[in-house]
Short mmCIF file of C-alpha atoms in Angstrom, two decimals:
data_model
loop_
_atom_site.label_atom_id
_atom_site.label_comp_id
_atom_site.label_asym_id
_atom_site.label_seq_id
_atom_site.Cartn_x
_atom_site.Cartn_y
_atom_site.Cartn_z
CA UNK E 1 18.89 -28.98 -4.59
CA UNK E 2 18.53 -28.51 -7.95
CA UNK E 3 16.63 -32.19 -8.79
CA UNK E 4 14.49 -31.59 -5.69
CA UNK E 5 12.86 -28.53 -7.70
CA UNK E 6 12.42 -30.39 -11.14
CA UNK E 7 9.23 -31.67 -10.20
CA UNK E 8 5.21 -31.29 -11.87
CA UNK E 9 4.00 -27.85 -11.43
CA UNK E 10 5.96 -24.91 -13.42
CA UNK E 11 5.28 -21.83 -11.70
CA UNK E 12 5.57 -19.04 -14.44
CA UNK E 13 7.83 -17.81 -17.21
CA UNK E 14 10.50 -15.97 -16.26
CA UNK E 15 11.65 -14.94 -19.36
CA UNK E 16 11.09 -15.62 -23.30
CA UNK E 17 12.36 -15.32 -26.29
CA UNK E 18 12.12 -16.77 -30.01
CA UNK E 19 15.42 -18.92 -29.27
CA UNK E 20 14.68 -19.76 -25.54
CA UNK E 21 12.42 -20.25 -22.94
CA UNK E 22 13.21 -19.77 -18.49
CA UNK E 23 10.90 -21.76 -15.98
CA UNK E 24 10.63 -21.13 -12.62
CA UNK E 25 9.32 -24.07 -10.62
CA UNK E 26 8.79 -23.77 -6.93
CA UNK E 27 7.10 -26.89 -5.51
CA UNK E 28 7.28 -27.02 -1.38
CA UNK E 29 7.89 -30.09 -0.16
CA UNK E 30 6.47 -29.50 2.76
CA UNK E 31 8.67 -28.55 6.90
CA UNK E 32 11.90 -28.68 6.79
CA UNK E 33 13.36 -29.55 10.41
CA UNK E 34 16.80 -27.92 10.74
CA UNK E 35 18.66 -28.78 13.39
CA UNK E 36 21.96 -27.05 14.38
CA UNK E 37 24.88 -28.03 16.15
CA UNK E 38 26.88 -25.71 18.71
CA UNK E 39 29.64 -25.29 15.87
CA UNK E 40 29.01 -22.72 13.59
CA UNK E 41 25.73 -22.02 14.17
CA UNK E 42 25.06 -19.31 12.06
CA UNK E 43 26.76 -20.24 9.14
CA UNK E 44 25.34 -24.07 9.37
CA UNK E 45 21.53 -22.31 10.34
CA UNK E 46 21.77 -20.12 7.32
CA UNK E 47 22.86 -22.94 4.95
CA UNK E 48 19.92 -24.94 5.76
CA UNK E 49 17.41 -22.47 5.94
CA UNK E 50 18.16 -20.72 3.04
CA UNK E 51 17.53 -23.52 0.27
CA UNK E 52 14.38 -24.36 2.07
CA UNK E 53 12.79 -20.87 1.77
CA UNK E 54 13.98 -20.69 -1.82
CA UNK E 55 11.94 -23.61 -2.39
CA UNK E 56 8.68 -22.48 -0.86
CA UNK E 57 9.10 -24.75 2.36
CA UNK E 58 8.54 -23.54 5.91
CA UNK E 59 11.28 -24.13 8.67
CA UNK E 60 11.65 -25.03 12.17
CA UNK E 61 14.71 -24.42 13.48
CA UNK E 62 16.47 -26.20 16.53
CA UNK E 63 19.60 -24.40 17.62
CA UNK E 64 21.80 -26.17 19.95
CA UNK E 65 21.31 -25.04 23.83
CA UNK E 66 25.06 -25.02 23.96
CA UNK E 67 25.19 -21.29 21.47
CA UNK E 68 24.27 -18.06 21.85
CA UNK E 69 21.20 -16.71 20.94
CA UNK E 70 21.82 -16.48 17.32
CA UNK E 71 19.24 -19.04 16.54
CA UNK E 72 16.68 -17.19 18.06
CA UNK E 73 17.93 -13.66 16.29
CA UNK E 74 17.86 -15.31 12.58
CA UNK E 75 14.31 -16.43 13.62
CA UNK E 76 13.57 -13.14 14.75
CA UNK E 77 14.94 -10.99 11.84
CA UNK E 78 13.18 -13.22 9.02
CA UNK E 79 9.54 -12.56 11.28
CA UNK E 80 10.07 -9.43 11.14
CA UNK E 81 11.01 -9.36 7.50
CA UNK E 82 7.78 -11.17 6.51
CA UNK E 83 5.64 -8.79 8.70
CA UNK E 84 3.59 -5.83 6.45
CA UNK E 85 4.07 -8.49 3.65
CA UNK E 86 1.17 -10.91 3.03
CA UNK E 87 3.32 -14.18 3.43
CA UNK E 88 3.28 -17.35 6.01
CA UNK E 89 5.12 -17.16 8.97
CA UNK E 90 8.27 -19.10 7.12
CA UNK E 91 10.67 -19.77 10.24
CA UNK E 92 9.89 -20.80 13.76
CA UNK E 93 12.27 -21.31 15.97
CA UNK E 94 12.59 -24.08 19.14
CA UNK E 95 14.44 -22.57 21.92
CA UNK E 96 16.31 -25.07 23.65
CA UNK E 97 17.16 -25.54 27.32
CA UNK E 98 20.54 -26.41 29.04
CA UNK E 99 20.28 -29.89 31.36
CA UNK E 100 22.55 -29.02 34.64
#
């Protein structure tokens, strides 16, 4: 995760001193497609979404039709959290349907 930050563009300066010098860079990479199984699928959704937001990407998620609705509730919560704020829509969330 690390070496897919290191890129060009150095966001800011987090913090410096006369021995020492913090960089933030955040370059997106662009969508990140996450797509997660029916075994653990809110730890597994939360791994990959995670890293991708830290990085400034956007995600669509694809929860297995096999779970609950916890793929749908993570998508949910983080809307919610970026509403009031002046930031892009960051997750969206495919709902899946069962075959019979």
């Amino acid at each position: 995760m690390r070496g897919a930050c290191r890129d060009r563009a150095a966001v800011g300066t987090d913090h410096e001193s006369e021995t020492h010098t913090v960089r933030v860079r955040r370059v997106p990479r662009g969508v990140v497609a996450a797509i997660v199984p029916w075994n653990l699928p809110i730890m597994l959704a939360v791994w990959k979404i995670a890293p991708a937001l830290l990085t400034g990407n956007t995600v669509v998620l694809k929860p297995s039709p096999f779970t609950s609705l916890t793929g749908l509730r993570i998508g949910e919560l983080l809307s919610t959290a970026c509403r009031g704020r002046q930031c892009w829509p960051c997750v969206s969330v495919l709902r899946a349907r069962r075959e019979s």
